[in-house]
mmCIF file of C-alpha atoms and ligand atoms in Angstrom:
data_model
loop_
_atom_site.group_PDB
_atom_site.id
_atom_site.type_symbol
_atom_site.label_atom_id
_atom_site.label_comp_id
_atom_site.label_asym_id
_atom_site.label_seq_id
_atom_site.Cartn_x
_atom_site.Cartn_y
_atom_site.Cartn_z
ATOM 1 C CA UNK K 1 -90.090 46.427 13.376
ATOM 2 C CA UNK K 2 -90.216 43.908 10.335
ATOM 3 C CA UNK K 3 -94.263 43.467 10.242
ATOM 4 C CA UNK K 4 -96.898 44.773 12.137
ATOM 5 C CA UNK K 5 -100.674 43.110 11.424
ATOM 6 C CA UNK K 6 -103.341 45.327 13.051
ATOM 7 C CA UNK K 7 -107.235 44.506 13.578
ATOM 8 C CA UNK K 8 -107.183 41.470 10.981
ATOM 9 C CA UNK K 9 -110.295 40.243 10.253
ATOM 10 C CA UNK K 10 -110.255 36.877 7.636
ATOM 11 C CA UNK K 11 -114.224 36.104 6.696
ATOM 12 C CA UNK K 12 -115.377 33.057 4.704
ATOM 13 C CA UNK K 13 -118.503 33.552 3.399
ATOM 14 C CA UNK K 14 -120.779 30.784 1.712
ATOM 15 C CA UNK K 15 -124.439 31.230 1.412
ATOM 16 C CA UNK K 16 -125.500 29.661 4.155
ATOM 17 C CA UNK K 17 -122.720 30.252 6.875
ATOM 18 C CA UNK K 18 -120.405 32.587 7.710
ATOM 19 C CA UNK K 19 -116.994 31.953 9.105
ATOM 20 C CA UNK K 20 -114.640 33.993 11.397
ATOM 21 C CA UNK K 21 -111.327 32.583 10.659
ATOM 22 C CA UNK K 22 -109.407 35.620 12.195
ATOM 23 C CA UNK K 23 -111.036 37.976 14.769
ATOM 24 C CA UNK K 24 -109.094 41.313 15.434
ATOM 25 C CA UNK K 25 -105.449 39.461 15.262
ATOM 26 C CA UNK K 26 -102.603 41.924 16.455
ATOM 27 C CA UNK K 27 -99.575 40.847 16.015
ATOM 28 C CA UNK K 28 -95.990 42.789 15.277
ATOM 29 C CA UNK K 29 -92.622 40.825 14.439
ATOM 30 C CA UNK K 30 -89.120 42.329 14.530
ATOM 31 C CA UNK K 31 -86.433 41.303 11.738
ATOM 32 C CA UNK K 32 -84.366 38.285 13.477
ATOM 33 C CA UNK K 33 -87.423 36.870 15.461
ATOM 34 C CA UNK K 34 -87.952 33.093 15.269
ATOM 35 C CA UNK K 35 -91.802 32.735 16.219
ATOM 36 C CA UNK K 36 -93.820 29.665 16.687
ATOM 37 C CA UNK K 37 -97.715 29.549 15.953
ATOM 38 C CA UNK K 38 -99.671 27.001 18.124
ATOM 39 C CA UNK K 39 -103.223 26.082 18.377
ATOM 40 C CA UNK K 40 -105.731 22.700 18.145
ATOM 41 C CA UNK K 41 -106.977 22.350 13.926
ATOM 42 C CA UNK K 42 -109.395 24.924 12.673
ATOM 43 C CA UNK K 43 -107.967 27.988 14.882
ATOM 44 C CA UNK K 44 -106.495 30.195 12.212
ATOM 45 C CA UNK K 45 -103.036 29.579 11.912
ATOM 46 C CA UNK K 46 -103.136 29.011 8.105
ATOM 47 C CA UNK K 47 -104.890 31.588 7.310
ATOM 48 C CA UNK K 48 -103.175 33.751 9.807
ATOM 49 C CA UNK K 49 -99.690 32.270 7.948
ATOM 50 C CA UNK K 50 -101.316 32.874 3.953
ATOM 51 C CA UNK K 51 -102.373 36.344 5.029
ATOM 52 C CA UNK K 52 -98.417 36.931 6.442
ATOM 53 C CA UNK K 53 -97.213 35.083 3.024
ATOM 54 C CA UNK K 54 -99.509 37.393 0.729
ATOM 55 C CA UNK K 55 -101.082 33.973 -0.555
ATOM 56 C CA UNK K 56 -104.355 34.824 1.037
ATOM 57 C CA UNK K 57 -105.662 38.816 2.106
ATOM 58 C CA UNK K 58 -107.388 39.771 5.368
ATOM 59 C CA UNK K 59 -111.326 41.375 5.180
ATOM 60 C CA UNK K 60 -110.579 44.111 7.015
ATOM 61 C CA UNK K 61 -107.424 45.573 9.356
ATOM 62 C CA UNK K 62 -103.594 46.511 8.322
ATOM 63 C CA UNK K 63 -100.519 44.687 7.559
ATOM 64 C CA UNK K 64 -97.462 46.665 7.259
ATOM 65 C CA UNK K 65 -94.067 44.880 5.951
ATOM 66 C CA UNK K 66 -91.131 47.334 6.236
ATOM 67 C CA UNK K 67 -92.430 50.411 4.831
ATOM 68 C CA UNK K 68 -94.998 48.404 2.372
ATOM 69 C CA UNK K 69 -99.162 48.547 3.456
ATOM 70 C CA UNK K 70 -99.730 44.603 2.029
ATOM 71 C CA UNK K 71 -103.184 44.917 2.771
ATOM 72 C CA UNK K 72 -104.153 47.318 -0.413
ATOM 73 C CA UNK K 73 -101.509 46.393 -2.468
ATOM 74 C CA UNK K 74 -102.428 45.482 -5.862
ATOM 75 C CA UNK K 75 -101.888 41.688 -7.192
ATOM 76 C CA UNK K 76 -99.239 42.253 -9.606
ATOM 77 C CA UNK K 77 -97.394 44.267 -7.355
ATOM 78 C CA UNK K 78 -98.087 41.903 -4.421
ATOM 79 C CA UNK K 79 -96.976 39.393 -6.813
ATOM 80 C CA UNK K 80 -93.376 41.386 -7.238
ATOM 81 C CA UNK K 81 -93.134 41.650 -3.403
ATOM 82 C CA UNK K 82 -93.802 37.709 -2.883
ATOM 83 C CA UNK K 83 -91.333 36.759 -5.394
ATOM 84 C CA UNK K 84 -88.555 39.509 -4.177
ATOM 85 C CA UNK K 85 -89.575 39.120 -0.023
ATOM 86 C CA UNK K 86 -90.589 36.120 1.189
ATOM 87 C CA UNK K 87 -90.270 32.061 1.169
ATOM 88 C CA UNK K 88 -92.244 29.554 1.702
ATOM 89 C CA UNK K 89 -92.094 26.010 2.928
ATOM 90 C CA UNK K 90 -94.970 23.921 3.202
ATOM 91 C CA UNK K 91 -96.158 20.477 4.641
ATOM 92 C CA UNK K 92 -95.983 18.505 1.718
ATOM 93 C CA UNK K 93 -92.923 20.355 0.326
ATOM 94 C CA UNK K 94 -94.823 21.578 -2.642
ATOM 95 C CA UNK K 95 -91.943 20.842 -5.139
ATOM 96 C CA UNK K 96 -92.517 20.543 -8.977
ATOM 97 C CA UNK K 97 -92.338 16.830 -9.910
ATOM 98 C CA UNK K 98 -91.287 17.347 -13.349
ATOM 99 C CA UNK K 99 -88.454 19.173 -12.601
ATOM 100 C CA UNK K 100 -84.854 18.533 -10.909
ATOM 101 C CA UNK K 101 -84.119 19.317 -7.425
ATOM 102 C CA UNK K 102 -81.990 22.140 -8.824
ATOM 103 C CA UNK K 103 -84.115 23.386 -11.411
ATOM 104 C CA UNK K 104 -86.893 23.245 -8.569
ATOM 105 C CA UNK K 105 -84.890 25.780 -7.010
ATOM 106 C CA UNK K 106 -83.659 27.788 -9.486
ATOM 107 C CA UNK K 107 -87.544 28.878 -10.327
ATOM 108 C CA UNK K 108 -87.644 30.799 -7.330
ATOM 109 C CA UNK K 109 -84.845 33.044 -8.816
ATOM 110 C CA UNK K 110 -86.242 33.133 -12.530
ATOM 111 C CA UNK K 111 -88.171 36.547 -12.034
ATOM 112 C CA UNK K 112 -84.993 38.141 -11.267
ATOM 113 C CA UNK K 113 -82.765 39.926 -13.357
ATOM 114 C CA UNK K 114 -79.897 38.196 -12.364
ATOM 115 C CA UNK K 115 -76.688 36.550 -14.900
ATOM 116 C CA UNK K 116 -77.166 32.449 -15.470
ATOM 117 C CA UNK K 117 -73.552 31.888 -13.721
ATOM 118 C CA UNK K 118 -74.880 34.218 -10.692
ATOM 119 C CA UNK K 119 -78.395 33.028 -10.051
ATOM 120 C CA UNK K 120 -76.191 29.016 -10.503
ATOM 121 C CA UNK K 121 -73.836 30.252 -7.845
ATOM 122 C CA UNK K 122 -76.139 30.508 -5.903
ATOM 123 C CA UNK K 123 -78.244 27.914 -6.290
ATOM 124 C CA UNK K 124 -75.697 25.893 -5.273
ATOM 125 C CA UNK K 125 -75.073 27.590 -2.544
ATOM 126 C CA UNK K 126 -78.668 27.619 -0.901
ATOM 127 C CA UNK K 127 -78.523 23.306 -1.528
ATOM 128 C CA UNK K 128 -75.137 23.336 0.322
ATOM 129 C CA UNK K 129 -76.543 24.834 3.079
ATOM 130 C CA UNK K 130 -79.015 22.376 3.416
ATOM 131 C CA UNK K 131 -76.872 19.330 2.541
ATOM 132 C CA UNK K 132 -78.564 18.464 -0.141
ATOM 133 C CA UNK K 133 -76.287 19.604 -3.163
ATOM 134 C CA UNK K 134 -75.516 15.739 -3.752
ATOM 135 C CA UNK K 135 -78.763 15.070 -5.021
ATOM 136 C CA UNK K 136 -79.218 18.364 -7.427
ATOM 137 C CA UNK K 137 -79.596 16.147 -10.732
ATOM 138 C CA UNK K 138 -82.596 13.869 -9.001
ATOM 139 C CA UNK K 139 -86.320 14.488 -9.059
ATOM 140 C CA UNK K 140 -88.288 15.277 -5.920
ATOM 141 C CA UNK K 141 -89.608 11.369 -6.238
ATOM 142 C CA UNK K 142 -86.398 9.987 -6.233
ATOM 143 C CA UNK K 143 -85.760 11.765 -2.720
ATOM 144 C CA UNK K 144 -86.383 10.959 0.746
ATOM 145 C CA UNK K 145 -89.100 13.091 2.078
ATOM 146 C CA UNK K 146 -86.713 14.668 4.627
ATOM 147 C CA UNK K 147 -84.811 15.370 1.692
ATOM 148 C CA UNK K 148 -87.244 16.986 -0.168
ATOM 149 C CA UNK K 149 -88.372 19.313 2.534
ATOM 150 C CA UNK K 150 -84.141 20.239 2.662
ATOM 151 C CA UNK K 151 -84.721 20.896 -1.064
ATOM 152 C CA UNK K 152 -87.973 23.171 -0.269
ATOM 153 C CA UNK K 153 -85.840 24.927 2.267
ATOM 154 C CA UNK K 154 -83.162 25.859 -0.502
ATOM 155 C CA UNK K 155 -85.916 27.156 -2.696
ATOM 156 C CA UNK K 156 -87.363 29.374 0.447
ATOM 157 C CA UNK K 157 -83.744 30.666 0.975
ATOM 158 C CA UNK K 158 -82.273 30.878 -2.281
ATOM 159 C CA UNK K 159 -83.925 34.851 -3.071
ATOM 160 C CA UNK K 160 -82.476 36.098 0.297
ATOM 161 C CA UNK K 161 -86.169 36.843 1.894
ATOM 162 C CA UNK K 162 -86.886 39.063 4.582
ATOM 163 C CA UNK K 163 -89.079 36.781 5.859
ATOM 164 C CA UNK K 164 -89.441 32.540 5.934
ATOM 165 C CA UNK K 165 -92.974 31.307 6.482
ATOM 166 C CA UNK K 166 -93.081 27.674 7.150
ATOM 167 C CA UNK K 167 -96.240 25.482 7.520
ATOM 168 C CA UNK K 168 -96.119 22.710 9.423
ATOM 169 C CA UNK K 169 -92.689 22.054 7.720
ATOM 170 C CA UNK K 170 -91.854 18.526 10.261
ATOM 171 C CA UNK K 171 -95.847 17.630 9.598
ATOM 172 C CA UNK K 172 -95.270 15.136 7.046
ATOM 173 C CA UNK K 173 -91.876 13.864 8.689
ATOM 174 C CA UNK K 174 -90.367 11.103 11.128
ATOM 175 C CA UNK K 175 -88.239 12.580 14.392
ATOM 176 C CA UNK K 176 -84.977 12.161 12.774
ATOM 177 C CA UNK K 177 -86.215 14.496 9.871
ATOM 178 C CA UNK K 178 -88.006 16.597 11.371
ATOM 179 C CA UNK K 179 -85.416 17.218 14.208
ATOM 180 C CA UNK K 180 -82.851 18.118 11.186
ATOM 181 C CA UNK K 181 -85.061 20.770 9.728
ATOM 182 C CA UNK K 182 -85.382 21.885 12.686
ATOM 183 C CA UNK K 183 -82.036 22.519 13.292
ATOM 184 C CA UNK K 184 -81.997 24.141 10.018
ATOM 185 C CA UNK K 185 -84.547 26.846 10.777
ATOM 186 C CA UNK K 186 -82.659 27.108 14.118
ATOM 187 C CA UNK K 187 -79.361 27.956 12.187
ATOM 188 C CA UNK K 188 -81.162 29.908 9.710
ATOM 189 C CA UNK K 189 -82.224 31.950 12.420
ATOM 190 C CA UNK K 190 -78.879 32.412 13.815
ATOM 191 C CA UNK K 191 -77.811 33.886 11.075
ATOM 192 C CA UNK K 192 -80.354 36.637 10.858
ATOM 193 C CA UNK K 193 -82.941 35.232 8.790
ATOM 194 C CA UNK K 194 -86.919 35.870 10.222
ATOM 195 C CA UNK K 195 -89.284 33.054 10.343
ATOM 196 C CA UNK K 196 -92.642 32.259 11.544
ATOM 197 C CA UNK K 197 -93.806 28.946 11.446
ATOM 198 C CA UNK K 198 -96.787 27.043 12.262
ATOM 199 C CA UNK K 199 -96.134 23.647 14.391
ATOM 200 C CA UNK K 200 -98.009 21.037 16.464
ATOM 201 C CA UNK K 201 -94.881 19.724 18.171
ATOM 202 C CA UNK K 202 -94.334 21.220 21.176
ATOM 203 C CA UNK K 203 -90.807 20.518 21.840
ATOM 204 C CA UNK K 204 -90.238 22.220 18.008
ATOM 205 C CA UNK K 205 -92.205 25.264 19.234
ATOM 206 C CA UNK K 206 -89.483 25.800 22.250
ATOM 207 C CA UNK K 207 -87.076 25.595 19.752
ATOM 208 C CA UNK K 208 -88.289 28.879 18.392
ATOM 209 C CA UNK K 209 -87.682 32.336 20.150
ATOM 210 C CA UNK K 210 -91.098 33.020 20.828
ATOM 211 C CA UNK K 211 -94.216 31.151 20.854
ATOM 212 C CA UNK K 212 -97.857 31.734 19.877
ATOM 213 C CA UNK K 213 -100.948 30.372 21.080
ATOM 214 C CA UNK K 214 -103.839 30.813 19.088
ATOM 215 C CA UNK K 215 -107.860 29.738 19.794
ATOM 216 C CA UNK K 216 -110.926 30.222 17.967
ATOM 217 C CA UNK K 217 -109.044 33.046 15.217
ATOM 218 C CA UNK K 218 -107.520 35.233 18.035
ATOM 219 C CA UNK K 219 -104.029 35.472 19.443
ATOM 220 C CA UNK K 220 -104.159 34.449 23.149
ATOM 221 C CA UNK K 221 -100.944 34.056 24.585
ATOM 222 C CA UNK K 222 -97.413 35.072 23.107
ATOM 223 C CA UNK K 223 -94.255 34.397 25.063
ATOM 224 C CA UNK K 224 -90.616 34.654 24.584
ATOM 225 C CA UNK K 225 -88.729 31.294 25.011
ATOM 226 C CA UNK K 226 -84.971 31.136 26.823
ATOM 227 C CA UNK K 227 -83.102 30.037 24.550
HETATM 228 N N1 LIG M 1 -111.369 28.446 1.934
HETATM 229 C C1 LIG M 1 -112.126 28.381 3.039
HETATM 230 N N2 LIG M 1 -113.472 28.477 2.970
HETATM 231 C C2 LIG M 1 -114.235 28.446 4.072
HETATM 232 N N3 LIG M 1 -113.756 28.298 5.321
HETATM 233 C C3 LIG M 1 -112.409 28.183 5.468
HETATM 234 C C4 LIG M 1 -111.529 28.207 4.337
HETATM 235 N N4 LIG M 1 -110.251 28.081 4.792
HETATM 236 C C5 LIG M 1 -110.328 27.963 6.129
HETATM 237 N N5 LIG M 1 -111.618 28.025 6.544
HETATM 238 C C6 LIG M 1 -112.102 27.965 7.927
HETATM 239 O O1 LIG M 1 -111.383 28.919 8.691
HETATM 240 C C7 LIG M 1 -111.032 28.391 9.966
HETATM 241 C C8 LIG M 1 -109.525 28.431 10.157
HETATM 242 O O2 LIG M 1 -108.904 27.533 9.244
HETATM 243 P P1 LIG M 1 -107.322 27.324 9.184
HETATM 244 O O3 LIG M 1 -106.675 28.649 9.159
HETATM 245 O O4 LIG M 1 -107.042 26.400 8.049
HETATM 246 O O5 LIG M 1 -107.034 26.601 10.576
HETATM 247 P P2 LIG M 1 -105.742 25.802 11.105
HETATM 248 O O6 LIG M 1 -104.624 26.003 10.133
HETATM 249 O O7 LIG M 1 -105.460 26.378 12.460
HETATM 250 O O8 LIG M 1 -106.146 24.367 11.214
HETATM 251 C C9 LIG M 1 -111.638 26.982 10.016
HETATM 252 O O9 LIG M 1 -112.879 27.050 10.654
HETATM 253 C C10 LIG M 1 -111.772 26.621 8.570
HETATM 254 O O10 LIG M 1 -112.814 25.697 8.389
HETATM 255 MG MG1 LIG M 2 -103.482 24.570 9.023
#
């Protein structure tokens, strides 16, 4: 067992109101899973993917990541783990304007004590995977946005995680794209890597091993897919 979230709570607190985004979640993920998160807006699944990705913590309940407890951990370590355990790919793609495709990528190594001609190696190997090692001189702008979510992918992958959290990663993308990332997480997946992503395209949620239904901050339905 890769992670194993028990009796998360998530409360957001204002003065006046008081909201439940996560109500006694349970939820446990083996290494090599693929899993899908469904649900209509407001249910959880963000916060339910930030708490996963370390970005956000839960008010109350467990998560355990290999032999790690995430859910006490202190920021600077948590900070370490991020860096060293997961990656992240986002709607919007999230990538620094300012800086080249390959640079862009090359940040997500930069905390690692790692030689320049390694950490380049492979760097170019992460944008090969995602066919976008043409373009590793351009800035984000001066890419498609299908290509810039390939780009995001090679920063998620370049560290090696343990785990690849993706949010809404076609949301921002036509069919053709979106079907080609798609395959990407598919091969990805394949190949061992673990990923949980949050979708609102059905026929990308069967693409995934298992799928996740989510209402009101609860988990309430998870089934395996055949495929
Ligand atoms: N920073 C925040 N402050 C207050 N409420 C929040 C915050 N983030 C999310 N929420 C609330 O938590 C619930 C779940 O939100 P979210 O996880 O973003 O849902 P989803 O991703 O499924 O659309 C919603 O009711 C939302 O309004
Ligand atoms: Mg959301």
């Amino acid at each position: 067992m890769l992670i194993q979230l028990a009796d998360i709570n998530r409360l957001y607190r204002s003065d006046e109101v008081e909201t439940t985004a996560l109500h006694d979640v349970h939820l446990t993920i083996e290494r090599g899973e693929f899993v899908a998160i469904m649900g209509p807006s407001g249910c959880g699944k963000s916060t339910l993917l930030n708490i996963l990705g370390t970005i956000d913590r839960p008010s109350s309940g467990s998560y355990r990541f290999g032999d790690h407890e995430l859910s006490t951990m202190a920021e600077a370590e948590l900070a370490q783990f991020r860096r060293s355990h997961l990656g992240y790919i986002f709607q919007s793609f999230n990538l620094i304007d300012e800086l080249t495709i390959e640079e862009n990528v090359e940040l997500a190594l930069i905390y690692r004590k790692m030689p320049r001609a390694e950490r380049r190696a492979r760097v170019a190997a992460a944008m090969d995977r995602v066919s976008i090692g043409h373009r590793a001189r351009h800035y984000p702008s001066q890419l498609s946005g299908g290509q810039q979510q390939r780009a995001a992918i090679a920063r998620a992958i370049v560290g090696e995680p343990d785990l690849i959290l993706a949010d809404e990663p076609t949301g921002n993308l036509d069919t053709e794209n979106g079907m080609q990332v798609m395959d990407i997480l598919q091969t990805l997946n394949r190949e061992g890597a673990t990923i949980v992503m949050v979708t609102h395209s059905p026929s990308h949620a069967d693409m995934a091993r298992r799928r996740v239904d989510m209402l009101d901050g609860q988990i309430v339905i998870s089934v395996r897919n055949a495929i």
